[in-house]
PDB file of C-alpha atoms in Angstrom:
ATOM      1  CA  UNK Q 282     134.085  99.751 129.029  1.00  0.00           C
ATOM      2  CA  UNK Q 283     130.488  99.045 130.024  1.00  0.00           C
ATOM      3  CA  UNK Q 284     129.494 102.544 128.861  1.00  0.00           C
ATOM      4  CA  UNK Q 285     131.044 101.860 125.446  1.00  0.00           C
ATOM      5  CA  UNK Q 286     129.254  98.496 125.311  1.00  0.00           C
ATOM      6  CA  UNK Q 287     125.955 100.190 126.180  1.00  0.00           C
ATOM      7  CA  UNK Q 288     126.415 102.723 123.390  1.00  0.00           C
ATOM      8  CA  UNK Q 289     127.282  99.921 120.958  1.00  0.00           C
ATOM      9  CA  UNK Q 290     124.187  97.960 122.017  1.00  0.00           C
ATOM     10  CA  UNK Q 291     122.080 101.108 121.589  1.00  0.00           C
ATOM     11  CA  UNK Q 292     123.594 101.650 118.149  1.00  0.00           C
ATOM     12  CA  UNK Q 293     122.826  98.038 117.151  1.00  0.00           C
ATOM     13  CA  UNK Q 294     119.272  98.417 118.451  1.00  0.00           C
ATOM     14  CA  UNK Q 295     118.797 101.602 116.396  1.00  0.00           C
ATOM     15  CA  UNK Q 296     120.127  99.969 113.206  1.00  0.00           C
ATOM     16  CA  UNK Q 297     117.966  96.902 113.770  1.00  0.00           C
ATOM     17  CA  UNK Q 298     114.866  99.061 114.340  1.00  0.00           C
ATOM     18  CA  UNK Q 299     115.492 100.905 111.061  1.00  0.00           C
ATOM     19  CA  UNK Q 300     116.027  97.702 109.084  1.00  0.00           C
ATOM     20  CA  UNK Q 301     112.939  96.066 110.596  1.00  0.00           C
ATOM     21  CA  UNK Q 302     110.704  99.119 110.265  1.00  0.00           C
ATOM     22  CA  UNK Q 303     110.119  99.578 114.018  1.00  0.00           C
ATOM     23  CA  UNK Q 304     109.225 103.262 113.975  1.00  0.00           C
ATOM     24  CA  UNK Q 305     108.566 103.659 117.755  1.00  0.00           C
ATOM     25  CA  UNK Q 306     112.097 102.416 118.537  1.00  0.00           C
ATOM     26  CA  UNK Q 307     113.590 104.773 115.922  1.00  0.00           C
ATOM     27  CA  UNK Q 308     111.594 107.684 117.373  1.00  0.00           C
ATOM     28  CA  UNK Q 309     112.679 106.816 120.921  1.00  0.00           C
ATOM     29  CA  UNK Q 310     116.339 106.642 119.893  1.00  0.00           C
ATOM     30  CA  UNK Q 311     116.213 110.004 118.118  1.00  0.00           C
ATOM     31  CA  UNK Q 312     114.672 111.671 121.194  1.00  0.00           C
ATOM     32  CA  UNK Q 313     117.728 110.785 123.308  1.00  0.00           C
ATOM     33  CA  UNK Q 314     120.228 113.559 124.105  1.00  0.00           C
ATOM     34  CA  UNK Q 315     123.099 113.610 121.628  1.00  0.00           C
ATOM     35  CA  UNK Q 316     121.171 111.664 119.018  1.00  0.00           C
ATOM     36  CA  UNK Q 317     121.175 113.242 115.554  1.00  0.00           C
ATOM     37  CA  UNK Q 318     118.962 112.328 112.588  1.00  0.00           C
ATOM     38  CA  UNK Q 319     121.893 112.780 110.169  1.00  0.00           C
ATOM     39  CA  UNK Q 320     124.524 111.021 112.281  1.00  0.00           C
ATOM     40  CA  UNK Q 321     126.883 108.737 110.395  1.00  0.00           C
ATOM     41  CA  UNK Q 322     126.417 105.107 111.339  1.00  0.00           C
ATOM     42  CA  UNK Q 323     129.059 103.363 109.241  1.00  0.00           C
ATOM     43  CA  UNK Q 324     131.254 104.209 106.218  1.00  0.00           C
ATOM     44  CA  UNK Q 325     129.472 107.514 105.697  1.00  0.00           C
ATOM     45  CA  UNK Q 326     126.063 105.829 105.752  1.00  0.00           C
ATOM     46  CA  UNK Q 327     123.300 107.124 107.935  1.00  0.00           C
ATOM     47  CA  UNK Q 328     119.770 106.093 108.896  1.00  0.00           C
ATOM     48  CA  UNK Q 329     118.399 107.117 105.471  1.00  0.00           C
ATOM     49  CA  UNK Q 330     120.772 104.716 103.724  1.00  0.00           C
ATOM     50  CA  UNK Q 331     119.696 101.872 106.012  1.00  0.00           C
ATOM     51  CA  UNK Q 332     115.989 102.640 105.608  1.00  0.00           C
ATOM     52  CA  UNK Q 333     116.306 102.833 101.801  1.00  0.00           C
ATOM     53  CA  UNK Q 334     118.247  99.571 101.721  1.00  0.00           C
ATOM     54  CA  UNK Q 335     115.587  97.834 103.827  1.00  0.00           C
ATOM     55  CA  UNK Q 336     112.726  99.376 101.821  1.00  0.00           C
ATOM     56  CA  UNK Q 337     111.238 100.975 104.942  1.00  0.00           C
ATOM     57  CA  UNK Q 338     109.115 103.803 103.561  1.00  0.00           C
ATOM     58  CA  UNK Q 339     107.680 104.613 107.013  1.00  0.00           C
ATOM     59  CA  UNK Q 340     111.160 105.116 108.485  1.00  0.00           C
ATOM     60  CA  UNK Q 341     112.358 107.102 105.445  1.00  0.00           C
ATOM     61  CA  UNK Q 342     109.374 109.431 105.663  1.00  0.00           C
ATOM     62  CA  UNK Q 343     109.798 109.955 109.422  1.00  0.00           C
ATOM     63  CA  UNK Q 344     113.526 110.681 109.122  1.00  0.00           C
ATOM     64  CA  UNK Q 345     112.957 113.127 106.254  1.00  0.00           C
ATOM     65  CA  UNK Q 346     110.120 114.861 108.127  1.00  0.00           C
ATOM     66  CA  UNK Q 347     112.549 115.338 111.028  1.00  0.00           C
ATOM     67  CA  UNK Q 348     115.383 116.937 109.104  1.00  0.00           C
ATOM     68  CA  UNK Q 349     117.304 114.054 107.521  1.00  0.00           C
ATOM     69  CA  UNK Q 350     119.339 115.289 104.555  1.00  0.00           C
ATOM     70  CA  UNK Q 351     118.088 113.590 101.342  1.00  0.00           C
ATOM     71  CA  UNK Q 352     121.274 114.669  99.529  1.00  0.00           C
ATOM     72  CA  UNK Q 353     123.664 112.714 101.776  1.00  0.00           C
ATOM     73  CA  UNK Q 354     126.112 110.269 100.180  1.00  0.00           C
ATOM     74  CA  UNK Q 355     128.158 107.555 101.845  1.00  0.00           C
ATOM     75  CA  UNK Q 356     131.943 107.225 101.565  1.00  0.00           C
ATOM     76  CA  UNK Q 357     131.601 105.634  98.112  1.00  0.00           C
ATOM     77  CA  UNK Q 358     129.271 108.330  96.735  1.00  0.00           C
ATOM     78  CA  UNK Q 359     126.050 106.331  97.105  1.00  0.00           C
ATOM     79  CA  UNK Q 360     122.895 108.220  98.074  1.00  0.00           C
ATOM     80  CA  UNK Q 361     119.741 106.766  99.648  1.00  0.00           C
ATOM     81  CA  UNK Q 362     117.975 107.488  96.332  1.00  0.00           C
ATOM     82  CA  UNK Q 363     120.501 105.410  94.421  1.00  0.00           C
ATOM     83  CA  UNK Q 364     120.017 102.544  96.886  1.00  0.00           C
ATOM     84  CA  UNK Q 365     116.242 102.702  96.362  1.00  0.00           C
ATOM     85  CA  UNK Q 366     116.779 102.724  92.570  1.00  0.00           C
ATOM     86  CA  UNK Q 367     119.103  99.714  92.751  1.00  0.00           C
ATOM     87  CA  UNK Q 368     116.528  97.862  94.875  1.00  0.00           C
ATOM     88  CA  UNK Q 369     113.726  98.719  92.446  1.00  0.00           C
ATOM     89  CA  UNK Q 370     111.732 100.252  95.298  1.00  0.00           C
ATOM     90  CA  UNK Q 371     109.206 102.585  93.673  1.00  0.00           C
ATOM     91  CA  UNK Q 372     107.702 103.745  96.978  1.00  0.00           C
ATOM     92  CA  UNK Q 373     111.038 104.693  98.532  1.00  0.00           C
ATOM     93  CA  UNK Q 374     112.117 106.451  95.321  1.00  0.00           C
ATOM     94  CA  UNK Q 375     108.889 108.504  95.419  1.00  0.00           C
ATOM     95  CA  UNK Q 376     109.366 109.466  99.084  1.00  0.00           C
ATOM     96  CA  UNK Q 377     113.002 110.491  98.598  1.00  0.00           C
ATOM     97  CA  UNK Q 378     112.147 112.581  95.519  1.00  0.00           C
ATOM     98  CA  UNK Q 379     109.212 114.170  97.349  1.00  0.00           C
ATOM     99  CA  UNK Q 380     111.645 115.339 100.060  1.00  0.00           C
ATOM    100  CA  UNK Q 381     114.215 116.779  97.662  1.00  0.00           C
ATOM    101  CA  UNK Q 382     116.611 113.963  96.760  1.00  0.00           C
ATOM    102  CA  UNK Q 383     118.722 114.915  93.728  1.00  0.00           C
ATOM    103  CA  UNK Q 384     117.543 112.969  90.638  1.00  0.00           C
ATOM    104  CA  UNK Q 385     120.540 114.184  88.609  1.00  0.00           C
ATOM    105  CA  UNK Q 386     123.047 112.186  90.638  1.00  0.00           C
ATOM    106  CA  UNK Q 387     125.447 109.544  89.362  1.00  0.00           C
ATOM    107  CA  UNK Q 388     126.510 106.158  90.644  1.00  0.00           C
ATOM    108  CA  UNK Q 389     130.112 105.480  91.707  1.00  0.00           C
ATOM    109  CA  UNK Q 390     130.474 103.896  88.228  1.00  0.00           C
ATOM    110  CA  UNK Q 391     129.482 107.260  86.684  1.00  0.00           C
ATOM    111  CA  UNK Q 392     126.061 106.064  85.477  1.00  0.00           C
ATOM    112  CA  UNK Q 393     123.215 108.562  85.693  1.00  0.00           C
ATOM    113  CA  UNK Q 394     120.292 107.616  87.904  1.00  0.00           C
ATOM    114  CA  UNK Q 395     118.189 107.241  84.739  1.00  0.00           C
ATOM    115  CA  UNK Q 396     120.707 104.668  83.460  1.00  0.00           C
ATOM    116  CA  UNK Q 397     120.758 102.928  86.845  1.00  0.00           C
ATOM    117  CA  UNK Q 398     116.965 102.549  86.631  1.00  0.00           C
ATOM    118  CA  UNK Q 399     116.973 100.951  83.162  1.00  0.00           C
ATOM    119  CA  UNK Q 400     115.612  97.659  84.576  1.00  0.00           C
ATOM    120  CA  UNK Q 401     112.598  99.452  86.052  1.00  0.00           C
ATOM    121  CA  UNK Q 402     110.601 101.665  83.649  1.00  0.00           C
ATOM    122  CA  UNK Q 403     108.376 103.032  86.425  1.00  0.00           C
ATOM    123  CA  UNK Q 404     111.361 104.265  88.451  1.00  0.00           C
ATOM    124  CA  UNK Q 405     113.058 105.529  85.302  1.00  0.00           C
ATOM    125  CA  UNK Q 406     109.945 107.595  84.497  1.00  0.00           C
ATOM    126  CA  UNK Q 407     109.880 109.007  88.051  1.00  0.00           C
ATOM    127  CA  UNK Q 408     113.543 110.019  87.810  1.00  0.00           C
ATOM    128  CA  UNK Q 409     113.076 111.624  84.373  1.00  0.00           C
ATOM    129  CA  UNK Q 410     110.041 113.571  85.628  1.00  0.00           C
ATOM    130  CA  UNK Q 411     111.951 114.700  88.737  1.00  0.00           C
ATOM    131  CA  UNK Q 412     114.890 115.870  86.590  1.00  0.00           C
ATOM    132  CA  UNK Q 413     112.538 118.108  84.575  1.00  0.00           C
ATOM    133  CA  UNK Q 414     111.257 119.640  87.821  1.00  0.00           C
ATOM    134  CA  UNK Q 415     114.697 119.868  89.481  1.00  0.00           C
TER     135      UNK Q 415
END
């Protein structure tokens, strides 16, 4: 039981480090045996989803530089790019596109990413440009 508790505490620490932008803690966690940059944390979400949700460009970039899959979707079909679009986070959108996130995706409600970005012309322009280059 204590081993399970330790793993849970480690997991919580990792999630907290991502959300708070503590890159050294994220790096330390990913260096541990059995740790995987694309591991599912919850409901199909992984570290990229959490970093995009928290707007942590430094964590996103690190994860992507170390093999995180920018095309991953959670159990509801939401990608880290879609999260960044929904949050209006221009910087995170740029980083995800730079590392190969798919700009042609759709939301669970079947809206294109361009439609999802209608509130933010700068993000909409980035998505349209990325689609042309896709």
